[in-house]
XYZ file of C-alpha atoms in Angstrom:
677
model
C -27.798 -1.331 11.121
C -25.895 1.099 13.354
C -27.929 4.242 13.981
C -25.219 6.260 15.715
C -22.016 7.116 13.885
C -19.983 9.552 15.951
C -17.044 9.387 13.538
C -18.710 11.893 11.173
C -18.720 14.808 13.622
C -16.797 17.750 12.130
C -13.560 18.847 13.774
C -14.062 21.654 16.305
C -11.395 24.369 15.804
C -9.777 26.197 18.664
C -10.789 29.775 19.469
C -7.830 31.350 17.654
C -8.253 29.147 14.569
C -12.004 29.839 14.591
C -11.389 33.602 14.386
C -8.714 33.222 11.686
C -11.020 31.075 9.534
C -13.974 33.478 9.706
C -12.015 36.724 9.221
C -9.993 35.239 6.363
C -13.187 34.165 4.625
C -14.712 37.629 5.114
C -11.627 39.239 3.579
C -11.686 36.884 0.572
C -15.425 36.783 -0.150
C -16.368 40.457 0.233
C -15.229 43.583 -1.678
C -12.096 45.263 -0.384
C -11.808 48.498 -2.423
C -13.531 51.631 -1.126
C -12.856 55.340 -1.521
C -14.014 58.333 0.471
C -15.406 59.889 -2.668
C -18.181 57.296 -2.865
C -21.733 58.216 -1.919
C -22.509 57.755 1.762
C -25.174 55.124 0.974
C -22.572 53.101 -0.906
C -20.126 53.364 2.010
C -22.788 52.219 4.489
C -23.737 49.284 2.289
C -20.052 48.278 1.897
C -19.418 47.965 5.660
C -22.875 46.559 6.493
C -22.163 43.715 4.080
C -18.937 42.837 5.877
C -20.620 42.778 9.308
C -23.554 40.656 8.078
C -21.286 38.220 6.233
C -19.076 37.703 9.304
C -22.107 37.108 11.536
C -23.548 34.640 9.031
C -20.306 32.608 8.933
C -20.078 32.522 12.733
C -23.718 31.405 12.913
C -23.233 28.580 10.380
C -20.102 27.223 12.044
C -21.532 27.316 15.574
C -24.849 25.824 14.421
C -22.995 22.933 12.751
C -21.185 22.187 16.029
C -24.420 22.246 18.054
C -26.365 20.097 15.576
C -23.702 17.432 14.985
C -23.047 16.641 18.634
C -25.706 14.211 19.953
C -28.376 15.434 22.354
C -28.425 13.150 25.379
C -32.208 13.338 25.723
C -32.877 12.293 22.120
C -30.514 9.336 21.699
C -30.798 5.778 23.048
C -30.514 5.558 26.862
C -27.477 3.313 26.504
C -25.497 5.985 24.676
C -26.924 8.699 26.912
C -25.696 6.990 30.080
C -22.408 5.966 28.436
C -21.646 9.583 27.510
C -22.615 10.639 31.021
C -20.218 8.084 32.502
C -17.355 9.089 30.210
C -17.732 12.866 29.985
C -20.158 13.995 32.729
C -23.527 14.992 31.323
C -23.570 18.365 33.111
C -20.249 19.539 31.682
C -21.248 18.345 28.211
C -24.548 20.220 28.242
C -22.894 23.305 29.716
C -20.311 23.425 26.911
C -22.967 23.119 24.202
C -25.068 25.731 26.014
C -22.160 28.195 25.988
C -21.725 27.645 22.243
C -25.443 28.355 21.742
C -25.191 31.517 23.886
C -22.202 32.711 21.850
C -24.192 32.208 18.641
C -27.058 34.307 19.984
C -24.714 37.044 21.244
C -22.999 37.321 17.863
C -26.372 37.639 16.166
C -27.382 40.402 18.574
C -24.065 42.257 18.071
C -24.501 42.109 14.307
C -28.058 43.419 14.530
C -27.050 46.360 16.751
C -24.083 47.459 14.645
C -25.965 47.176 11.367
C -28.537 49.528 12.870
C -25.728 51.958 13.828
C -24.120 51.692 10.382
C -27.360 52.930 8.806
C -26.653 56.292 10.418
C -22.908 56.469 9.681
C -22.037 59.931 8.234
C -18.481 59.335 6.935
C -16.042 56.701 5.747
C -14.088 56.867 8.999
C -17.163 56.418 11.200
C -18.467 53.462 9.151
C -15.073 51.791 9.229
C -14.766 52.280 12.989
C -18.199 50.720 13.548
C -17.227 47.739 11.368
C -13.987 47.198 13.316
C -15.867 47.402 16.627
C -18.502 44.876 15.458
C -15.951 42.338 14.278
C -13.860 42.874 17.417
C -16.787 42.182 19.739
C -17.673 39.026 17.797
C -14.087 37.769 18.122
C -14.108 38.565 21.840
C -17.205 36.391 22.290
C -15.457 33.496 20.529
C -12.332 33.934 22.674
C -14.413 33.622 25.826
C -15.832 30.249 24.732
C -12.390 28.869 23.722
C -12.298 26.439 26.713
C -15.678 25.019 25.687
C -14.483 24.558 22.102
C -11.349 22.732 23.301
C -13.467 20.523 25.607
C -15.846 19.608 22.786
C -12.924 18.757 20.492
C -11.549 16.322 23.098
C -15.003 14.744 23.433
C -15.267 14.457 19.620
C -11.925 12.663 19.400
C -12.893 10.234 22.178
C -16.371 9.585 20.716
C -14.812 8.794 17.319
C -12.904 5.956 19.006
C -16.011 4.421 20.601
C -17.138 1.099 19.081
C -20.161 1.126 16.786
C -22.786 -0.609 18.932
C -26.345 -1.035 17.714
C -28.572 -1.162 20.841
C -31.481 -2.804 18.949
C -29.797 -5.749 17.250
C -29.148 -9.291 18.535
C -26.481 -8.896 21.234
C -24.470 -11.202 23.494
C -22.997 -9.490 26.562
C -20.017 -10.944 28.444
C -19.444 -9.856 32.054
C -17.663 -11.037 35.194
C -14.630 -10.397 37.366
C -11.378 -9.221 35.737
C -9.097 -11.861 34.201
C -11.689 -14.666 34.065
C -11.390 -15.252 30.269
C -13.919 -12.830 28.736
C -11.550 -11.400 26.101
C -10.229 -14.859 25.206
C -13.789 -16.030 24.567
C -14.649 -13.135 22.230
C -11.390 -13.697 20.351
C -12.352 -17.348 19.822
C -15.885 -16.845 18.487
C -15.409 -13.571 16.548
C -12.723 -11.880 14.466
C -12.093 -9.301 17.183
C -8.526 -8.921 18.433
C -8.813 -7.900 22.092
C -5.589 -7.720 24.067
C -5.218 -10.615 26.537
C -2.755 -10.328 29.414
C -2.302 -12.256 32.694
C -3.283 -9.295 34.890
C -6.517 -7.548 35.859
C -8.231 -4.736 33.892
C -6.524 -5.436 30.576
C -9.804 -4.445 28.904
C -10.575 -0.816 29.823
C -13.487 -0.107 27.478
C -16.203 -1.867 25.509
C -15.049 -4.051 22.603
C -17.349 -5.340 19.867
C -17.117 -8.441 17.665
C -19.585 -10.169 15.340
C -20.463 -13.822 14.875
C -23.003 -15.811 12.824
C -25.562 -18.357 13.969
C -28.281 -19.799 11.733
C -27.468 -17.259 9.014
C -28.038 -14.345 11.411
C -25.454 -11.827 12.547
C -24.951 -11.469 16.318
C -23.154 -8.647 18.084
C -20.802 -9.771 20.889
C -19.715 -7.155 23.441
C -16.760 -7.654 25.767
C -17.106 -5.517 28.899
C -14.383 -4.552 31.385
C -14.172 -6.504 34.620
C -16.410 -5.565 37.553
C -15.440 -5.682 41.223
C -17.817 -6.400 44.105
C -18.079 -3.040 45.839
C -20.711 -0.317 46.364
C -22.121 1.447 43.340
C -20.634 4.815 44.363
C -17.094 3.416 44.592
C -16.980 1.981 41.083
C -14.719 3.744 38.585
C -15.434 4.755 34.969
C -14.167 1.445 33.575
C -16.604 -0.576 35.708
C -19.452 1.856 35.012
C -19.146 1.128 31.261
C -20.035 -2.507 32.015
C -22.887 -1.533 34.321
C -24.320 0.805 31.642
C -24.237 -1.942 29.000
C -25.928 -4.431 31.366
C -28.625 -1.949 32.305
C -29.699 -0.730 28.845
C -28.945 -3.399 26.248
C -31.439 -6.176 25.477
C -28.955 -9.006 25.256
C -28.140 -12.531 26.331
C -25.843 -12.232 29.353
C -22.910 -14.604 29.862
C -21.627 -14.374 33.436
C -18.132 -15.854 33.464
C -17.011 -17.767 36.544
C -13.367 -18.757 37.052
C -13.680 -21.989 39.039
C -9.898 -22.468 39.191
C -9.303 -19.239 41.141
C -6.319 -18.294 38.942
C -7.850 -14.863 38.318
C -7.050 -13.854 41.909
C -10.638 -14.058 43.198
C -12.258 -17.132 44.771
C -15.701 -18.471 43.923
C -17.266 -16.847 46.987
C -16.222 -13.375 45.838
C -17.485 -14.062 42.315
C -20.806 -15.329 43.680
C -21.153 -12.166 45.789
C -20.687 -10.059 42.646
C -23.303 -12.161 40.843
C -25.891 -11.552 43.567
C -25.081 -7.836 43.797
C -25.771 -7.202 40.077
C -28.471 -9.831 39.498
C -31.082 -7.073 39.308
C -29.505 -6.082 35.968
C -30.175 -9.584 34.577
C -33.971 -9.320 34.768
C -35.880 -10.159 31.570
C -32.673 -11.260 29.847
C -31.426 -14.753 28.957
C -28.723 -15.540 31.533
C -26.066 -18.258 31.296
C -23.468 -18.964 33.988
C -20.266 -20.073 32.247
C -17.674 -21.965 34.318
C -14.389 -21.237 32.560
C -10.869 -22.735 32.883
C -12.028 -26.307 33.339
C -8.643 -27.437 32.048
C -7.160 -26.256 35.391
C -10.066 -27.259 37.658
C -12.965 -29.525 36.577
C -16.408 -28.642 37.882
C -16.730 -32.024 39.585
C -13.592 -31.428 41.626
C -14.942 -28.376 43.514
C -15.444 -28.442 47.248
C -18.925 -28.666 48.744
C -19.024 -24.989 49.726
C -17.993 -23.815 46.269
C -20.390 -26.239 44.623
C -23.203 -24.910 46.777
C -22.461 -21.353 45.615
C -22.473 -22.485 41.994
C -25.822 -24.229 42.488
C -27.303 -21.037 44.002
C -26.183 -19.034 40.954
C -27.699 -21.714 38.735
C -30.998 -21.398 40.620
C -31.007 -17.616 40.090
C -30.360 -18.158 36.403
C -33.256 -20.617 36.248
C -35.604 -17.867 37.464
C -34.895 -15.921 34.293
C -35.835 -19.009 32.238
C -39.097 -19.491 34.137
C -39.806 -15.744 33.938
C -39.609 -15.967 30.149
C -42.079 -18.823 30.015
C -39.532 -21.639 29.827
C -39.597 -24.950 31.640
C -37.633 -25.799 34.750
C -36.174 -28.826 32.966
C -33.853 -26.560 30.957
C -31.354 -26.494 33.817
C -28.512 -27.731 31.606
C -28.740 -24.632 29.431
C -28.056 -22.106 32.216
C -24.846 -23.653 33.595
C -22.179 -24.510 31.016
C -18.509 -25.388 31.312
C -15.733 -24.621 28.871
C -12.046 -23.875 28.490
C -10.829 -21.117 26.153
C -7.334 -22.630 26.212
C -8.335 -26.026 24.810
C -11.468 -24.608 23.068
C -13.553 -27.294 24.732
C -17.189 -26.183 25.033
C -16.638 -22.753 23.418
C -18.953 -23.371 20.465
C -21.575 -24.960 22.736
C -21.680 -21.815 24.897
C -22.022 -19.604 21.821
C -24.786 -21.719 20.293
C -26.718 -21.904 23.558
C -26.587 -18.127 24.067
C -27.619 -17.407 20.463
C -30.468 -19.921 20.601
C -31.919 -18.567 23.863
C -31.666 -14.979 22.657
C -33.341 -15.854 19.364
C -36.217 -17.647 21.142
C -36.776 -14.695 23.467
C -36.887 -12.179 20.587
C -39.359 -14.370 18.683
C -41.624 -14.660 21.746
C -41.589 -10.890 22.277
C -42.537 -10.312 18.672
C -45.333 -12.856 18.917
C -46.754 -11.037 21.947
C -46.630 -7.618 20.286
C -49.646 -6.010 18.611
C -48.016 -5.893 15.189
C -48.135 -9.670 14.844
C -51.951 -9.629 14.680
C -51.831 -7.527 11.531
C -49.481 -10.028 9.892
C -50.969 -13.377 10.957
C -54.010 -13.060 8.717
C -51.696 -12.813 5.704
C -49.997 -16.160 6.338
C -51.346 -19.574 5.428
C -49.389 -22.743 6.147
C -50.323 -25.573 3.795
C -50.022 -29.073 5.306
C -50.152 -31.967 2.832
C -52.646 -34.757 3.600
C -52.241 -38.463 2.904
C -54.181 -39.710 -0.075
C -54.044 -43.345 1.060
C -52.394 -45.662 3.577
C -49.803 -46.990 1.179
C -46.157 -46.648 2.216
C -43.862 -45.036 -0.318
C -40.272 -45.235 1.007
C -37.491 -43.421 -0.882
C -35.875 -45.497 -3.615
C -32.092 -45.482 -3.400
C -30.096 -47.689 -5.822
C -28.133 -50.505 -4.264
C -24.873 -49.294 -5.830
C -25.279 -45.919 -4.116
C -25.888 -47.571 -0.755
C -22.789 -49.746 -1.171
C -20.683 -46.747 -2.175
C -21.854 -44.787 0.877
C -21.149 -47.734 3.179
C -17.693 -48.105 1.671
C -16.938 -44.381 2.135
C -18.086 -44.551 5.753
C -15.846 -47.571 6.384
C -12.863 -45.823 4.763
C -13.433 -42.737 6.869
C -13.504 -44.813 10.035
C -10.378 -46.787 9.165
C -8.270 -43.972 7.787
C -5.683 -42.425 10.101
C -4.699 -38.824 9.749
C -1.177 -37.464 10.056
C -2.198 -35.856 13.347
C -3.138 -39.276 14.745
C 0.167 -40.767 13.602
C 2.001 -37.820 15.134
C 0.316 -38.310 18.501
C 1.088 -42.038 18.440
C 4.781 -41.566 17.605
C 5.882 -38.956 20.142
C 4.080 -35.772 19.148
C 5.321 -32.634 17.409
C 9.080 -32.288 17.139
C 9.630 -36.053 17.481
C 7.528 -37.484 14.664
C 8.590 -36.620 11.100
C 6.013 -37.200 8.378
C 7.183 -39.230 5.390
C 6.788 -37.421 2.087
C 7.263 -40.610 0.026
C 4.431 -42.762 1.361
C 2.082 -41.769 -1.476
C 4.612 -42.283 -4.288
C 3.366 -44.673 -6.997
C 6.175 -47.192 -7.642
C 6.369 -50.695 -9.036
C 7.567 -52.048 -5.698
C 6.351 -50.660 -2.359
C 9.775 -51.347 -0.808
C 11.394 -48.776 -3.077
C 9.605 -45.845 -1.373
C 12.084 -45.577 1.494
C 15.212 -46.106 -0.636
C 17.863 -43.401 -0.439
C 17.650 -41.318 -3.585
C 21.046 -40.871 -5.365
C 22.264 -37.444 -6.415
C 21.407 -36.207 -9.901
C 23.893 -34.168 -11.986
C 23.171 -32.817 -15.491
C 20.189 -35.089 -15.794
C 22.192 -38.255 -15.098
C 22.196 -40.512 -12.091
C 25.607 -40.177 -10.471
C 25.414 -43.687 -9.058
C 25.316 -45.152 -12.596
C 28.818 -43.788 -13.248
C 30.496 -44.964 -10.056
C 33.132 -47.750 -10.602
C 34.733 -49.524 -7.605
C 37.891 -50.282 -9.686
C 38.333 -46.715 -10.959
C 41.933 -46.330 -9.632
C 43.085 -49.552 -11.268
C 41.491 -48.529 -14.570
C 43.239 -45.126 -14.354
C 46.648 -46.756 -13.991
C 45.964 -48.946 -17.049
C 44.986 -45.906 -19.114
C 48.129 -43.966 -18.121
C 50.310 -46.973 -18.995
C 48.635 -47.315 -22.400
C 49.063 -43.596 -23.116
C 52.798 -43.807 -22.360
C 53.219 -46.695 -24.811
C 51.420 -44.771 -27.560
C 53.661 -41.720 -27.084
C 56.788 -43.869 -27.404
C 55.519 -45.402 -30.652
C 54.736 -41.952 -32.109
C 58.349 -40.813 -31.480
C 59.753 -43.865 -33.231
C 57.459 -43.601 -36.263
C 58.107 -41.340 -39.210
C 56.431 -37.929 -39.561
C 54.250 -39.312 -42.315
C 51.925 -41.199 -40.001
C 48.326 -40.367 -39.058
C 46.249 -42.074 -36.360
C 48.954 -44.731 -35.868
C 48.853 -45.878 -39.540
C 51.634 -45.501 -42.183
C 50.807 -43.488 -45.296
C 51.207 -44.705 -48.876
C 53.735 -42.915 -51.175
C 50.916 -41.032 -52.967
C 49.482 -39.831 -49.638
C 52.968 -38.762 -48.479
C 53.437 -36.631 -51.651
C 50.007 -35.003 -51.159
C 50.788 -34.237 -47.504
C 54.130 -32.657 -48.475
C 52.380 -30.418 -51.058
C 49.808 -29.308 -48.475
C 52.468 -28.398 -45.915
C 54.487 -26.504 -48.553
C 51.462 -24.505 -49.646
C 50.581 -23.745 -46.024
C 54.075 -22.377 -45.333
C 53.859 -20.153 -48.459
C 50.547 -18.704 -47.303
C 51.996 -17.931 -43.881
C 55.014 -16.142 -45.453
C 52.786 -14.078 -47.755
C 50.638 -13.027 -44.820
C 53.688 -11.959 -42.830
C 55.058 -9.928 -45.781
C 51.698 -8.254 -46.197
C 51.574 -7.329 -42.535
C 55.047 -5.774 -42.581
C 54.338 -3.124 -45.301
C 54.647 0.601 -44.582
C 50.881 1.099 -44.674
C 50.199 -1.415 -41.921
C 53.245 -0.540 -39.888
C 52.419 1.906 -37.029
C 53.875 5.441 -37.107
C 56.730 5.883 -34.687
C 56.404 9.126 -32.661
C 59.406 11.416 -32.705
C 60.018 11.152 -28.987
C 60.623 7.395 -29.395
C 62.867 7.850 -32.457
C 65.936 8.387 -30.349
C 68.471 7.216 -32.968
C 66.921 9.266 -35.840
C 66.311 6.162 -37.943
C 63.185 7.520 -39.628
C 64.342 11.039 -40.723
C 63.801 12.614 -44.148
C 67.582 12.896 -44.692
C 67.927 9.119 -44.400
C 65.064 8.674 -46.861
C 66.817 11.082 -49.306
C 70.081 9.183 -49.085
C 68.347 5.879 -49.722
C 66.465 7.273 -52.756
C 69.666 8.836 -54.145
C 71.462 5.519 -53.750
C 68.719 3.957 -55.885
C 69.231 6.658 -58.594
C 65.987 8.597 -57.900
C 65.404 12.349 -57.264
C 64.302 12.680 -53.587
C 63.268 16.388 -53.726
C 59.525 15.939 -54.392
C 59.225 13.139 -51.844
C 60.959 15.185 -49.126
C 58.761 18.246 -49.858
C 55.601 16.108 -49.732
C 56.652 14.563 -46.406
C 57.327 17.986 -44.930
C 54.008 19.411 -46.117
C 52.103 16.473 -44.574
C 53.957 16.605 -41.265
C 52.731 18.613 -38.254
C 54.147 22.156 -38.609
C 56.625 23.376 -36.010
C 55.787 26.365 -33.841
C 56.515 29.585 -35.739
C 56.477 27.959 -39.152
C 53.666 29.099 -41.440
C 51.915 26.985 -43.970
C 52.608 27.965 -47.562
C 49.723 29.220 -49.662
C 48.295 26.551 -51.930
C 47.527 27.218 -55.553
C 44.085 28.370 -56.520
C 41.718 26.216 -58.504
C 42.523 26.403 -62.193
C 46.200 27.209 -61.777
C 48.394 24.582 -63.295
C 51.535 25.864 -61.649
C 53.425 26.576 -64.880
C 54.062 30.197 -63.965
C 55.560 29.203 -60.675
C 57.761 26.629 -62.319
C 59.107 29.206 -64.780
C 59.937 31.643 -61.969
C 63.191 31.723 -60.119
C 63.116 29.315 -57.255
C 64.952 31.709 -55.011
C 62.186 34.302 -55.292
C 60.837 35.296 -51.841
C 57.504 33.959 -50.605
C 56.281 37.548 -50.011
C 56.479 38.360 -53.719
C 54.779 35.078 -54.529
C 51.832 36.064 -52.320
C 51.637 39.490 -53.969
C 51.681 38.057 -57.482
C 49.256 35.176 -56.798
C 45.545 35.494 -57.439
C 43.056 35.537 -54.579
C 42.246 32.127 -53.241
C 38.916 30.831 -54.434
C 36.160 29.392 -52.223
C 36.446 25.715 -51.342
C 34.782 23.373 -53.759
C 31.416 22.851 -51.982
C 28.265 22.343 -54.091
C 25.972 25.396 -54.546
C 22.524 25.068 -52.880
C 20.655 25.235 -56.175
C 22.728 22.634 -57.986
C 20.720 19.548 -58.911
C 22.160 16.217 -57.882
C 21.020 13.164 -59.835
C 18.424 11.229 -57.875
C 16.884 14.199 -55.977
C 13.854 14.311 -58.299
C 14.134 17.927 -59.516
C 13.844 18.940 -63.188
C 16.399 21.721 -63.027
C 18.045 24.088 -60.549
C 15.194 26.610 -60.879
C 12.661 24.051 -59.646
C 14.960 23.103 -56.734
C 15.366 26.751 -55.622
C 11.578 27.218 -55.770
C 11.016 24.096 -53.650
C 13.551 25.289 -51.050
C 11.736 28.649 -50.789
C 8.394 26.923 -50.227
C 9.881 24.666 -47.533
C 11.418 27.648 -45.726
C 8.124 29.534 -45.887
C 6.166 26.552 -44.467
C 8.268 26.340 -41.293
C 8.351 30.105 -40.667
C 5.154 30.095 -38.528
C 6.248 26.988 -36.623
C 9.626 28.556 -35.818
C 7.919 31.764 -34.763
C 5.763 29.815 -32.257
C 8.884 27.986 -30.987
C 7.495 24.582 -31.949
C 9.827 21.626 -31.726
C 8.451 20.092 -34.926
C 5.269 19.246 -36.807
C 4.075 16.982 -33.947
C 4.417 19.703 -31.288
C 0.802 20.365 -30.219
C 1.507 22.058 -26.883
C -1.029 24.744 -25.957
C 0.705 27.120 -23.518
C -1.181 28.716 -20.638
C -1.413 32.313 -21.701
C -2.510 33.648 -18.305
C -1.388 31.318 -15.443
C -3.951 31.413 -12.666
C -1.393 31.615 -9.859
C -0.133 34.911 -11.364
C -3.441 36.557 -12.291
C -5.855 35.510 -9.493
C -6.565 37.061 -6.121
C -6.626 40.625 -4.918
C -3.762 43.010 -4.479
C -3.162 44.866 -1.266
C -3.307 48.621 -1.089
C -0.128 50.102 -2.548
C 1.300 46.701 -3.594
C 1.878 45.510 -7.131
C 3.205 42.028 -6.284
C 0.811 39.262 -7.173
C 0.044 36.334 -4.939
């Protein structure tokens, strides 16, 4: 489990933001109303509270910063040296020391001004002392602004560091730049380290995890190291040196025997001997990478001699751990990350050696003695000399033998692809596993299918000849139909009775068509012709009067009715209609030439239109009489009065309005201001 999680460190504000946060909190969390008429003790207490509250907030914030940042003397030496390499231990301690000094100064300022406020004799003097106290505190924070900015940069960088547990099972990869370290960690873990064909692609430590024998192993990819004095190494190389020096891990020293990394084997051997002191008491494996470009057997004698010397140094670590000198094959391994040949063997060997070393160390510790007396290993003893081999049925043995034979004989698609030209040349057949009656049908060309039918079943080689025969036959049938009488159906002559029935049907059909046409041409169904299209005045009332007179009818009433129904002209007023109950006899007895003005004067007032009164009972409503209906209407109106008063939309409206919205009634008002926040 990771003991150090630097991602949880709180953000360090800048000096200006720090002051704004504290003063804003003081303004919000302490009383703001004071009058000069208050007692002097109340005034002193008011301003002393503000000074103490500000000092307390400064103290809490600064203490949180000091406590959350790791102390280099208390954490694991690996992280202590890594932070020293990245950020310079002296600058880091100096910044935290300045924050601690600022915290103490603010506490002292608060103590002094609270003592002075106890002797304040007026509102003005107490307020001036409060302003001076808060001003001096803010000045202290402004002076440590560079330290706050420096610590914030360190916090951001530490949050990006990988989570490395120094005490867990670890495999460490080191070597010259561009020898295949990042490719190896990408192969055995789920890490995604950038791989490029130039040096120093990896500029910091990268962590991945892998499993071996149900145990989780931590794999660390370190930046490349160059063979030069310790003082000349840069920060990137020092990260690798720090990991090698402080982590108990199995070390894989990568050796590029092909020389494609830009460094020959002699230079890589010199680096190995210069840092071999860091390999003490750790399982060491020399890994010869890129064997696809240069096999180990093809090296020159000088290079092979250097490799053997490195192998001998690695053997010393095996012997130092109590191993045997016969384990020489485990300290020098070859692999290729491109073809993945030997990658898993290197991983398994490193994990196995690291696991054995950790078990031996635990066996040598004092804690094991307290645990050994609790264990008892039971070993079964033979009861007699009789052999009891396992009994396996013969059918099972035959089935297993058959499966093994099938596995050996069966060829995979990959094998067939390699035999027939490789990828891009060989095309796998998708029909080879089809179950058909005849095996030869598998490679037949499948015909097109249309609407569920096989198109090939409908193809006729003599289709053009058949088409000509059909056209010739159709022409003959048309000629025969012209020659035959009308009374012929489907090429057969009708009997006299059938001819009479057909004539009756056609006659009745023609009558129905005529009746329908007459019905369609009536005045009701005929569309109204607008006046602007009646250019020849064919549809005027005068023409209608002449036609009615020619028939011996009086056209007066019809003309008046047509005029009353027509759209009135501009300036023409509609005549007053008779009131309800007037039968019109008086008007008929009067002189027709009487003016319309006198008619209006003599006529009774026009009654209301004939709508039904509200209390009138309509059959089917369920009321006994009009009195009961009026009473029910009053009750219904009374029941909705409260709902209408509350502006409810209906009976289902259950909205509970916010009577006092918080954004309008919360917060404090400034002096002399009535606007709410």
